[in-house]
Amino acid sequence: MKSSRRIAIAGITALAVAGALAGCTSGSGSEDGKLELRVATFPPGADQAAYDAFAEQEAQFEEANPDIDIVGVEYEWTAPTFAAQLAGGSLPDVFTVPFTDSKTLLENGQLADVTDEIEELGYADKFNPIILEEVTDADGRVFGFPRQAYANGLHYNRALFEEAGLDPDSPPTTWDEVRAAAKQISEATGKAGYATMATGNTGGWQLSVQADSRGASLQTANDDGTYTSTIDNDATKATLQYLHGLRWEDDSMGATFDLDWGTINQEFAAGNLGMYTSGSDVYTALVRDFGMAPDDYGLTVIPTEDGGGVLGGGDIAVMPPNLDDETQAAAVEWIDWYYMQKLLDEDAAVADAKALSEAGQAVGTPVLPVLDQETYEESLTWIEPYVNVPLDQMAGFTEGIFEQTPIGEFKGQTQPIYALMDNLVQAVLTDENADIDALLQQVDVDAQALLDQ
């Protein structure tokens, strides 16, 4: 990216052409005869340092591929707007989507088949098979490049821990300890000791995280390809009762109960809440986009009990299905260079880490590897001189995550059901007399109606 003029804004269109991508962008020639490839960069509002790092990477790619002109497009996936962007053709030629949406998109024919390209690149067998399954159809065809994954973790503010008389180097290891710490933080500092997301499908997502940690199974896949909703279970009920206790008995959750991914990160970075759960990779956004002081950040694993595991996720680099052959080839070239080689090749990994480090961007944020563990651990040795995140403040996560059982998100109607589950969280946090049993019974009915469509 040579200047801010080159940043195209991924506009949101109201055109509702169901399932159609007739207007989807494909590459076009630039003034100097190069193929112009529009690629996703960062959400609107990312700081200049992020774009400086991208500009350096763009220059490196264009030097190696002189016939391709990269145009960075500001991009942010959100559940309410994504369908409109997709239908209206306002997406870049290369963009990312969460694992939870990939199955629906590929089944609807809305993603390009990249099976042959991945096999030709020679690393199809290096992917974590659980993660690769997220972009594979029933015939074994692959529709995207898994490029990053995460496990949910417990994020905590070290400064608030110290102010409350807690040891930030010994974070909570059970949900009971989390609750006790939240109460102590709230009483000592006047800040929310614990908070949770509750809107924009994120409340359902984080309710799922906690329920899974207590051994829940929220959905059953049937042999005939259908799904049965099982949200109404003891672990989900225990989670809602836990949140109710934090809110109404302990008064440990502050006064804001409509947080989503962006606003909870903002509140946490500003020092207004002590703990919350989210993806392990959020440190980068907290520091880069929300201005958090690195010294205040702490990360540990989510407590698990009764056979529970840790919910993971991530996203994939994809293309719309109607790019012309030349543009799709260029898009694959970019995805392989920008996303994949830094995971596979030492020189690429070092160049990427060096560019990010020199631009003041985070290097070494904890993730779950999309490739096999051996390849991942080797890649960490390559970039060790450039790691600039406070790994000692994340030791609870990095040392504990491989001992936890990873759990994938349920597959049927994921985002619409998360929206239903938002209502459970909001009800418990805003109504002291909320009937949890009745709410759970109703959400299963409503979720099953979605699954039966």
CSV table of C-alpha atoms in Angstrom, one decimal:
chain,number,residue,atom,x,y,z
A,1,MET,CA,0.0,0.0,0.0
A,2,LYS,CA,1.8,3.1,-1.2
A,3,SER,CA,-0.5,5.7,0.3
A,4,SER,CA,-3.8,6.2,2.1
A,5,ARG,CA,-5.3,6.8,-1.4
A,6,ARG,CA,-4.8,3.1,-2.1
A,7,ILE,CA,-7.1,2.0,0.8
A,8,ALA,CA,-10.4,1.2,-0.6
A,9,ILE,CA,-13.4,1.1,1.7
A,10,ALA,CA,-15.4,-2.1,1.6
A,11,GLY,CA,-18.8,-0.5,1.4
A,12,ILE,CA,-22.0,-2.2,2.6
A,13,THR,CA,-24.7,-2.5,0.1
A,14,ALA,CA,-28.4,-3.0,0.8
A,15,LEU,CA,-28.9,-5.0,-2.4
A,16,ALA,CA,-30.5,-8.3,-1.3
A,17,VAL,CA,-29.9,-10.7,-4.1
A,18,ALA,CA,-30.4,-14.0,-2.2
A,19,GLY,CA,-27.5,-16.4,-2.8
A,20,ALA,CA,-26.2,-14.5,-5.8
A,21,LEU,CA,-22.8,-13.2,-6.4
A,22,ALA,CA,-23.3,-11.8,-9.9
A,23,GLY,CA,-21.8,-8.5,-8.9
A,24,CYS,CA,-18.8,-9.8,-7.0
A,25,THR,CA,-15.5,-8.1,-7.6
A,26,SER,CA,-12.9,-9.6,-9.9
A,27,GLY,CA,-9.4,-8.3,-10.6
A,28,SER,CA,-8.9,-5.7,-13.2
A,29,GLY,CA,-6.0,-4.0,-14.9
A,30,SER,CA,-4.4,-1.0,-13.3
A,31,GLU,CA,-3.1,2.0,-15.3
A,32,ASP,CA,0.3,0.4,-15.8
A,33,GLY,CA,-1.1,-2.9,-17.1
A,34,LYS,CA,-0.7,-4.9,-14.0
A,35,LEU,CA,-3.5,-7.1,-12.6
A,36,GLU,CA,-5.1,-5.2,-9.7
A,37,LEU,CA,-5.9,-7.5,-6.8
A,38,ARG,CA,-8.1,-6.2,-4.0
A,39,VAL,CA,-7.2,-7.8,-0.7
A,40,ALA,CA,-8.6,-7.4,2.8
A,41,THR,CA,-6.4,-5.5,5.3
A,42,PHE,CA,-7.7,-4.3,8.7
A,43,PRO,CA,-10.9,-3.1,10.3
A,44,PRO,CA,-11.7,0.6,9.9
A,45,GLY,CA,-9.8,2.5,12.7
A,46,ALA,CA,-6.7,0.4,12.8
A,47,ASP,CA,-3.7,2.5,13.6
A,48,GLN,CA,-1.1,3.8,11.1
A,49,ALA,CA,1.6,1.4,12.4
A,50,ALA,CA,-0.5,-1.5,11.2
A,51,TYR,CA,-0.8,0.0,7.7
A,52,ASP,CA,2.9,0.8,7.7
A,53,ALA,CA,3.7,-2.9,8.3
A,54,PHE,CA,1.2,-3.9,5.6
A,55,ALA,CA,2.9,-1.4,3.2
A,56,GLU,CA,6.2,-3.1,3.8
A,57,GLN,CA,4.8,-6.5,3.1
A,58,GLU,CA,2.9,-5.3,0.1
A,59,ALA,CA,6.2,-3.9,-1.4
A,60,GLN,CA,7.9,-7.2,-0.8
A,61,PHE,CA,5.2,-9.1,-2.5
A,62,GLU,CA,5.0,-6.8,-5.5
A,63,GLU,CA,8.8,-7.0,-5.9
A,64,ALA,CA,8.5,-10.8,-6.1
A,65,ASN,CA,5.3,-10.5,-8.3
A,66,PRO,CA,5.8,-7.5,-10.6
A,67,ASP,CA,2.7,-8.2,-12.6
A,68,ILE,CA,0.3,-7.9,-9.6
A,69,ASP,CA,-0.7,-4.6,-8.1
A,70,ILE,CA,-2.0,-5.1,-4.5
A,71,VAL,CA,-4.8,-2.8,-3.3
A,72,GLY,CA,-5.6,-2.9,0.4
A,73,VAL,CA,-9.3,-2.9,1.3
A,74,GLU,CA,-10.4,-2.0,4.8
A,75,TYR,CA,-12.5,-5.0,5.9
A,76,GLU,CA,-14.3,-6.3,9.0
A,77,TRP,CA,-16.5,-9.3,9.1
A,78,THR,CA,-19.7,-8.9,11.1
A,79,ALA,CA,-22.7,-11.2,11.1
A,80,PRO,CA,-25.4,-8.6,10.5
A,81,THR,CA,-23.6,-7.0,7.5
A,82,PHE,CA,-21.7,-9.9,5.8
A,83,ALA,CA,-24.6,-11.3,3.8
A,84,ALA,CA,-25.4,-7.9,2.3
A,85,GLN,CA,-21.7,-7.3,1.4
A,86,LEU,CA,-21.6,-10.8,-0.2
A,87,ALA,CA,-24.8,-10.3,-2.1
A,88,GLY,CA,-23.8,-6.9,-3.3
A,89,GLY,CA,-20.4,-7.7,-4.5
A,90,SER,CA,-18.5,-5.3,-2.2
A,91,LEU,CA,-16.1,-7.8,-0.8
A,92,PRO,CA,-12.4,-7.8,-1.8
A,93,ASP,CA,-10.9,-10.5,-4.1
A,94,VAL,CA,-9.3,-12.0,-1.0
A,95,PHE,CA,-11.0,-11.8,2.4
A,96,THR,CA,-11.5,-13.8,5.6
A,97,VAL,CA,-14.5,-15.4,7.2
A,98,PRO,CA,-14.8,-17.2,10.5
A,99,PHE,CA,-14.9,-21.0,10.7
A,100,THR,CA,-18.5,-20.8,11.9
A,101,ASP,CA,-19.6,-19.4,8.5
A,102,SER,CA,-17.4,-21.4,6.2
A,103,LYS,CA,-19.6,-24.5,6.0
A,104,THR,CA,-22.7,-22.6,5.1
A,105,LEU,CA,-20.9,-20.4,2.5
A,106,LEU,CA,-19.2,-23.4,0.8
A,107,GLU,CA,-22.4,-25.4,0.8
A,108,ASN,CA,-24.2,-22.4,-0.8
A,109,GLY,CA,-21.6,-22.2,-3.6
A,110,GLN,CA,-20.3,-18.8,-2.3
A,111,LEU,CA,-16.6,-19.7,-2.0
A,112,ALA,CA,-14.0,-20.7,-4.6
A,113,ASP,CA,-12.8,-24.3,-4.7
A,114,VAL,CA,-9.1,-24.3,-4.0
A,115,THR,CA,-8.4,-28.0,-3.6
A,116,ASP,CA,-6.1,-28.3,-6.7
A,117,GLU,CA,-4.2,-25.2,-5.7
A,118,ILE,CA,-3.5,-26.4,-2.1
A,119,GLU,CA,-2.4,-29.8,-3.4
A,120,GLU,CA,-0.1,-28.2,-5.9
A,121,LEU,CA,1.4,-26.0,-3.2
A,122,GLY,CA,2.4,-29.2,-1.4
A,123,TYR,CA,1.2,-28.7,2.1
A,124,ALA,CA,-2.3,-30.1,2.2
A,125,ASP,CA,-1.1,-32.8,4.6
A,126,LYS,CA,0.4,-30.3,7.0
A,127,PHE,CA,-2.9,-28.8,8.1
A,128,ASN,CA,-4.4,-29.8,11.4
A,129,PRO,CA,-7.1,-32.1,10.1
A,130,ILE,CA,-9.7,-30.8,12.6
A,131,ILE,CA,-9.2,-27.3,11.3
A,132,LEU,CA,-9.0,-28.3,7.6
A,133,GLU,CA,-12.4,-30.0,8.0
A,134,GLU,CA,-13.9,-26.6,8.6
A,135,VAL,CA,-13.4,-25.8,4.9
A,136,THR,CA,-14.0,-29.2,3.4
A,137,ASP,CA,-17.2,-30.3,1.8
A,138,ALA,CA,-18.8,-33.8,1.8
A,139,ASP,CA,-16.8,-34.7,-1.3
A,140,GLY,CA,-13.5,-33.8,0.2
A,141,ARG,CA,-13.1,-30.6,-1.8
A,142,VAL,CA,-11.4,-27.6,0.0
A,143,PHE,CA,-12.7,-24.1,-0.2
A,144,GLY,CA,-10.2,-21.9,1.7
A,145,PHE,CA,-6.9,-21.6,3.5
A,146,PRO,CA,-7.2,-21.9,7.3
A,147,ARG,CA,-4.8,-19.1,8.2
A,148,GLN,CA,-5.2,-18.6,12.0
A,149,ALA,CA,-6.9,-20.3,14.9
A,150,TYR,CA,-7.3,-19.5,18.5
A,151,ALA,CA,-8.6,-21.0,21.8
A,152,ASN,CA,-10.7,-18.9,24.1
A,153,GLY,CA,-8.8,-17.7,27.2
A,154,LEU,CA,-9.4,-15.8,30.4
A,155,HIS,CA,-8.0,-12.2,29.9
A,156,TYR,CA,-7.3,-10.3,33.1
A,157,ASN,CA,-6.0,-6.8,34.0
A,158,ARG,CA,-2.9,-7.1,36.1
A,159,ALA,CA,-3.1,-3.6,37.4
A,160,LEU,CA,-6.6,-4.2,38.8
A,161,PHE,CA,-5.4,-7.5,40.3
A,162,GLU,CA,-2.6,-5.7,42.1
A,163,GLU,CA,-5.0,-2.9,43.3
A,164,ALA,CA,-7.3,-5.5,44.7
A,165,GLY,CA,-4.6,-7.3,46.5
A,166,LEU,CA,-4.5,-10.3,44.1
A,167,ASP,CA,-1.3,-11.8,42.6
A,168,PRO,CA,-1.3,-11.2,38.9
A,169,ASP,CA,1.2,-14.0,38.5
A,170,SER,CA,-1.2,-16.5,40.0
A,171,PRO,CA,-4.5,-16.0,38.1
A,172,PRO,CA,-7.6,-18.0,38.9
A,173,THR,CA,-7.7,-21.7,37.9
A,174,THR,CA,-11.3,-22.5,38.7
A,175,TRP,CA,-14.6,-20.8,38.0
A,176,ASP,CA,-15.1,-20.4,41.8
A,177,GLU,CA,-11.8,-18.6,42.0
A,178,VAL,CA,-12.8,-16.4,39.1
A,179,ARG,CA,-15.9,-15.4,40.9
A,180,ALA,CA,-14.1,-14.7,44.2
A,181,ALA,CA,-11.5,-12.6,42.3
A,182,ALA,CA,-14.2,-10.7,40.5
A,183,LYS,CA,-15.9,-9.8,43.8
A,184,GLN,CA,-12.6,-8.7,45.3
A,185,ILE,CA,-11.7,-6.5,42.4
A,186,SER,CA,-15.2,-4.9,42.3
A,187,GLU,CA,-15.1,-4.1,46.0
A,188,ALA,CA,-11.6,-2.8,46.1
A,189,THR,CA,-11.6,-0.8,42.8
A,190,GLY,CA,-15.2,0.1,42.0
A,191,LYS,CA,-14.6,-1.4,38.6
A,192,ALA,CA,-16.4,-4.5,37.1
A,193,GLY,CA,-14.5,-7.5,38.3
A,194,TYR,CA,-15.9,-9.6,35.5
A,195,ALA,CA,-17.9,-8.9,32.3
A,196,THR,CA,-19.2,-10.9,29.4
A,197,MET,CA,-20.3,-10.1,25.9
A,198,ALA,CA,-24.1,-10.1,25.3
A,199,THR,CA,-25.0,-8.6,21.9
A,200,GLY,CA,-24.3,-9.1,18.2
A,201,ASN,CA,-24.2,-12.9,18.5
A,202,THR,CA,-21.2,-12.6,20.9
A,203,GLY,CA,-23.2,-13.3,24.0
A,204,GLY,CA,-24.2,-16.6,22.6
A,205,TRP,CA,-20.7,-17.3,21.5
A,206,GLN,CA,-19.3,-16.7,25.0
A,207,LEU,CA,-22.2,-18.5,26.7
A,208,SER,CA,-21.2,-21.4,24.6
A,209,VAL,CA,-17.5,-21.0,25.7
A,210,GLN,CA,-18.5,-21.3,29.4
A,211,ALA,CA,-21.0,-24.1,28.9
A,212,ASP,CA,-18.4,-26.1,26.9
A,213,SER,CA,-15.9,-25.6,29.7
A,214,ARG,CA,-18.4,-27.2,32.0
A,215,GLY,CA,-18.9,-30.3,29.8
A,216,ALA,CA,-21.9,-29.1,27.7
A,217,SER,CA,-22.9,-30.4,24.3
A,218,LEU,CA,-25.1,-27.8,22.7
A,219,GLN,CA,-25.9,-29.6,19.5
A,220,THR,CA,-26.0,-33.2,18.2
A,221,ALA,CA,-25.2,-34.1,14.6
A,222,ASN,CA,-27.6,-36.9,13.4
A,223,ASP,CA,-26.7,-39.6,11.0
A,224,ASP,CA,-29.0,-38.2,8.3
A,225,GLY,CA,-27.1,-34.9,8.2
A,226,THR,CA,-29.6,-33.0,10.4
A,227,TYR,CA,-28.9,-31.5,13.8
A,228,THR,CA,-30.7,-31.6,17.2
A,229,SER,CA,-30.5,-28.6,19.6
A,230,THR,CA,-29.3,-29.6,23.1
A,231,ILE,CA,-28.7,-26.1,24.6
A,232,ASP,CA,-31.0,-26.9,27.5
A,233,ASN,CA,-28.6,-29.0,29.6
A,234,ASP,CA,-27.1,-28.9,33.0
A,235,ALA,CA,-23.8,-27.1,32.0
A,236,THR,CA,-25.6,-24.3,30.2
A,237,LYS,CA,-27.9,-23.9,33.2
A,238,ALA,CA,-25.0,-23.8,35.5
A,239,THR,CA,-23.3,-21.1,33.4
A,240,LEU,CA,-26.4,-18.9,33.5
A,241,GLN,CA,-26.7,-19.4,37.2
A,242,TYR,CA,-23.1,-18.5,37.6
A,243,LEU,CA,-23.6,-15.2,35.6
A,244,HIS,CA,-26.7,-14.5,37.7
A,245,GLY,CA,-24.7,-14.9,40.9
A,246,LEU,CA,-21.9,-12.6,39.7
A,247,ARG,CA,-24.5,-10.0,38.7
A,248,TRP,CA,-27.2,-10.1,41.4
A,249,GLU,CA,-25.5,-11.6,44.4
A,250,ASP,CA,-22.0,-10.3,44.2
A,251,ASP,CA,-22.6,-7.1,42.2
A,252,SER,CA,-19.3,-7.8,40.4
A,253,MET,CA,-20.3,-7.1,36.8
A,254,GLY,CA,-20.6,-3.3,36.7
A,255,ALA,CA,-23.5,-1.6,35.1
A,256,THR,CA,-23.1,-2.2,31.3
A,257,PHE,CA,-24.8,-5.3,30.0
A,258,ASP,CA,-24.9,-4.8,26.2
A,259,LEU,CA,-21.2,-5.3,25.4
A,260,ASP,CA,-20.0,-6.9,22.2
A,261,TRP,CA,-16.5,-7.9,20.9
A,262,GLY,CA,-15.5,-4.3,20.2
A,263,THR,CA,-16.9,-2.6,23.3
A,264,ILE,CA,-15.7,-5.2,25.8
A,265,ASN,CA,-12.2,-4.9,24.4
A,266,GLN,CA,-12.5,-1.1,24.7
A,267,GLU,CA,-13.6,-1.3,28.3
A,268,PHE,CA,-10.9,-3.8,29.2
A,269,ALA,CA,-8.2,-1.8,27.5
A,270,ALA,CA,-9.3,1.3,29.4
A,271,GLY,CA,-8.9,-0.5,32.7
A,272,ASN,CA,-12.6,-0.6,33.5
A,273,LEU,CA,-13.0,-4.4,34.0
A,274,GLY,CA,-10.9,-7.1,35.6
A,275,MET,CA,-11.6,-10.2,33.6
A,276,TYR,CA,-13.4,-11.6,30.6
A,277,THR,CA,-13.3,-14.4,28.1
A,278,SER,CA,-12.4,-14.2,24.5
A,279,GLY,CA,-10.1,-15.5,21.8
A,280,SER,CA,-6.4,-15.9,22.9
A,281,ASP,CA,-5.3,-13.8,19.9
A,282,VAL,CA,-7.1,-10.6,21.1
A,283,TYR,CA,-3.9,-9.1,22.6
A,284,THR,CA,-2.9,-7.7,19.2
A,285,ALA,CA,-6.2,-5.8,18.8
A,286,LEU,CA,-6.2,-4.7,22.5
A,287,VAL,CA,-2.8,-3.0,22.1
A,288,ARG,CA,-3.0,-1.9,18.4
A,289,ASP,CA,-6.6,-0.8,18.2
A,290,PHE,CA,-7.7,-0.1,21.7
A,291,GLY,CA,-4.6,1.4,23.3
A,292,MET,CA,-4.1,-1.0,26.1
A,293,ALA,CA,-0.8,-0.8,28.1
A,294,PRO,CA,1.0,-4.1,27.6
A,295,ASP,CA,2.2,-4.1,31.2
A,296,ASP,CA,-1.5,-4.4,32.4
A,297,TYR,CA,-2.3,-7.4,30.3
A,298,GLY,CA,-2.6,-11.0,31.5
A,299,LEU,CA,-3.8,-14.2,29.9
A,300,THR,CA,-4.5,-17.7,31.3
A,301,VAL,CA,-6.5,-20.7,30.3
A,302,ILE,CA,-10.3,-20.9,30.8
A,303,PRO,CA,-11.1,-23.1,33.8
A,304,THR,CA,-12.6,-26.5,32.9
A,305,GLU,CA,-14.6,-28.9,34.9
A,306,ASP,CA,-16.8,-32.1,34.6
A,307,GLY,CA,-15.0,-33.2,31.4
A,308,GLY,CA,-15.3,-29.8,29.7
A,309,GLY,CA,-13.0,-28.4,27.1
A,310,VAL,CA,-11.9,-25.1,25.5
A,311,LEU,CA,-13.9,-23.7,22.6
A,312,GLY,CA,-11.7,-22.6,19.7
A,313,GLY,CA,-12.2,-20.9,16.4
A,314,GLY,CA,-10.4,-18.9,13.8
A,315,ASP,CA,-10.8,-17.8,10.2
A,316,ILE,CA,-10.0,-18.7,6.7
A,317,ALA,CA,-8.6,-16.8,3.7
A,318,VAL,CA,-11.1,-17.2,0.9
A,319,MET,CA,-12.2,-15.9,-2.5
A,320,PRO,CA,-15.6,-15.5,-4.1
A,321,PRO,CA,-16.4,-18.2,-6.7
A,322,ASN,CA,-16.6,-16.1,-9.8
A,323,LEU,CA,-13.2,-14.7,-10.1
A,324,ASP,CA,-11.6,-15.2,-13.5
A,325,ASP,CA,-8.8,-17.7,-13.7
A,326,GLU,CA,-6.0,-15.0,-13.8
A,327,THR,CA,-7.4,-13.2,-10.7
A,328,GLN,CA,-7.9,-16.4,-8.8
A,329,ALA,CA,-4.3,-17.5,-9.5
A,330,ALA,CA,-3.1,-14.1,-8.3
A,331,ALA,CA,-5.3,-14.4,-5.2
A,332,VAL,CA,-3.8,-17.9,-4.4
A,333,GLU,CA,-0.4,-16.4,-4.9
A,334,TRP,CA,-1.2,-13.7,-2.3
A,335,ILE,CA,-2.8,-16.0,0.2
A,336,ASP,CA,0.2,-18.4,0.0
A,337,TRP,CA,2.7,-15.6,0.4
A,338,TYR,CA,0.9,-13.4,2.9
A,339,TYR,CA,-0.8,-15.9,5.2
A,340,MET,CA,0.8,-19.3,4.7
A,341,GLN,CA,4.5,-19.1,4.1
A,342,LYS,CA,5.2,-17.3,7.3
A,343,LEU,CA,3.9,-20.5,9.0
A,344,LEU,CA,6.0,-22.9,6.8
A,345,ASP,CA,9.2,-21.2,5.7
A,346,GLU,CA,11.9,-19.8,7.9
A,347,ASP,CA,12.8,-16.9,5.6
A,348,ALA,CA,9.2,-15.9,5.2
A,349,ALA,CA,8.5,-16.2,8.9
A,350,VAL,CA,11.5,-14.0,9.8
A,351,ALA,CA,10.7,-11.4,7.1
A,352,ASP,CA,7.1,-11.2,8.4
A,353,ALA,CA,8.1,-10.9,12.0
A,354,LYS,CA,10.8,-8.3,11.2
A,355,ALA,CA,8.3,-6.1,9.3
A,356,LEU,CA,5.7,-6.3,12.1
A,357,SER,CA,8.2,-5.7,14.8
A,358,GLU,CA,9.8,-2.7,13.0
A,359,ALA,CA,6.3,-1.2,12.6
A,360,GLY,CA,5.5,-1.6,16.3
A,361,GLN,CA,3.0,-4.5,15.8
A,362,ALA,CA,2.6,-7.5,18.0
A,363,VAL,CA,4.8,-10.6,17.3
A,364,GLY,CA,4.2,-13.8,19.2
A,365,THR,CA,0.6,-13.5,20.3
A,366,PRO,CA,-0.6,-16.9,21.5
A,367,VAL,CA,-2.6,-18.9,18.9
A,368,LEU,CA,-3.7,-22.4,18.2
A,369,PRO,CA,-1.6,-23.8,15.3
A,370,VAL,CA,-3.5,-24.4,12.0
A,371,LEU,CA,-0.6,-26.7,11.0
A,372,ASP,CA,0.8,-29.7,12.9
A,373,GLN,CA,2.3,-29.0,16.3
A,374,GLU,CA,5.8,-29.8,15.2
A,375,THR,CA,5.8,-27.2,12.4
A,376,TYR,CA,4.3,-24.6,14.7
A,377,GLU,CA,6.9,-25.1,17.5
A,378,GLU,CA,9.7,-24.9,14.9
A,379,SER,CA,8.3,-21.7,13.5
A,380,LEU,CA,8.4,-20.1,17.0
A,381,THR,CA,12.2,-20.7,17.1
A,382,TRP,CA,12.5,-18.8,13.8
A,383,ILE,CA,10.9,-15.6,15.1
A,384,GLU,CA,12.1,-15.7,18.7
A,385,PRO,CA,14.4,-12.6,18.2
A,386,TYR,CA,11.4,-10.5,17.1
A,387,VAL,CA,8.8,-11.6,19.7
A,388,ASN,CA,7.7,-8.4,21.5
A,389,VAL,CA,4.6,-9.5,23.4
A,390,PRO,CA,4.9,-10.1,27.2
A,391,LEU,CA,4.9,-13.9,27.1
A,392,ASP,CA,5.7,-14.1,30.7
A,393,GLN,CA,2.3,-12.5,31.4
A,394,MET,CA,0.7,-15.1,29.2
A,395,ALA,CA,2.3,-18.1,30.8
A,396,GLY,CA,-0.9,-19.4,32.3
A,397,PHE,CA,-2.2,-19.8,28.7
A,398,THR,CA,0.8,-20.9,26.8
A,399,GLU,CA,1.8,-23.5,29.4
A,400,GLY,CA,-1.7,-24.8,29.9
A,401,ILE,CA,-3.5,-24.8,26.6
A,402,PHE,CA,-2.1,-28.0,25.2
A,403,GLU,CA,-3.4,-29.8,28.3
A,404,GLN,CA,-7.0,-28.8,27.5
A,405,THR,CA,-9.4,-30.6,25.1
A,406,PRO,CA,-10.1,-28.4,22.1
A,407,ILE,CA,-13.8,-28.1,21.1
A,408,GLY,CA,-15.1,-26.8,17.8
A,409,GLU,CA,-18.2,-24.6,17.5
A,410,PHE,CA,-21.4,-26.3,16.7
A,411,LYS,CA,-22.1,-26.4,13.0
A,412,GLY,CA,-25.8,-26.1,12.4
A,413,GLN,CA,-27.1,-22.5,12.1
A,414,THR,CA,-24.2,-21.3,14.2
A,415,GLN,CA,-24.6,-17.5,14.0
A,416,PRO,CA,-28.4,-17.4,14.1
A,417,ILE,CA,-28.4,-19.7,17.2
A,418,TYR,CA,-25.8,-17.5,18.8
A,419,ALA,CA,-28.2,-14.6,18.3
A,420,LEU,CA,-30.9,-16.6,20.2
A,421,MET,CA,-28.5,-17.3,23.0
A,422,ASP,CA,-27.7,-13.6,23.3
A,423,ASN,CA,-31.2,-13.3,24.7
A,424,LEU,CA,-30.4,-15.8,27.5
A,425,VAL,CA,-27.4,-13.8,28.6
A,426,GLN,CA,-29.2,-10.5,28.4
A,427,ALA,CA,-32.2,-11.8,30.4
A,428,VAL,CA,-30.0,-13.1,33.2
A,429,LEU,CA,-28.0,-9.9,33.5
A,430,THR,CA,-31.0,-7.5,33.3
A,431,ASP,CA,-33.8,-9.4,35.2
A,432,GLU,CA,-33.0,-10.7,38.7
A,433,ASN,CA,-36.1,-12.9,38.5
A,434,ALA,CA,-35.4,-14.4,35.1
A,435,ASP,CA,-36.7,-18.0,34.8
A,436,ILE,CA,-33.6,-19.8,33.6
A,437,ASP,CA,-35.4,-23.2,33.1
A,438,ALA,CA,-38.1,-21.6,31.0
A,439,LEU,CA,-35.6,-19.6,29.0
A,440,LEU,CA,-33.6,-22.7,28.2
A,441,GLN,CA,-36.6,-24.7,27.2
A,442,GLN,CA,-37.7,-22.0,24.8
A,443,VAL,CA,-34.3,-21.4,23.2
A,444,ASP,CA,-34.1,-25.1,22.4
A,445,VAL,CA,-37.5,-24.9,20.7
A,446,ASP,CA,-36.4,-21.8,18.7
A,447,ALA,CA,-33.0,-23.2,17.8
A,448,GLN,CA,-34.6,-26.5,16.6
A,449,ALA,CA,-37.0,-24.5,14.4
A,450,LEU,CA,-33.9,-22.9,12.7
A,451,LEU,CA,-32.2,-26.3,12.3
A,452,ASP,CA,-35.4,-27.8,10.8
A,453,GLN,CA,-35.6,-25.1,8.1
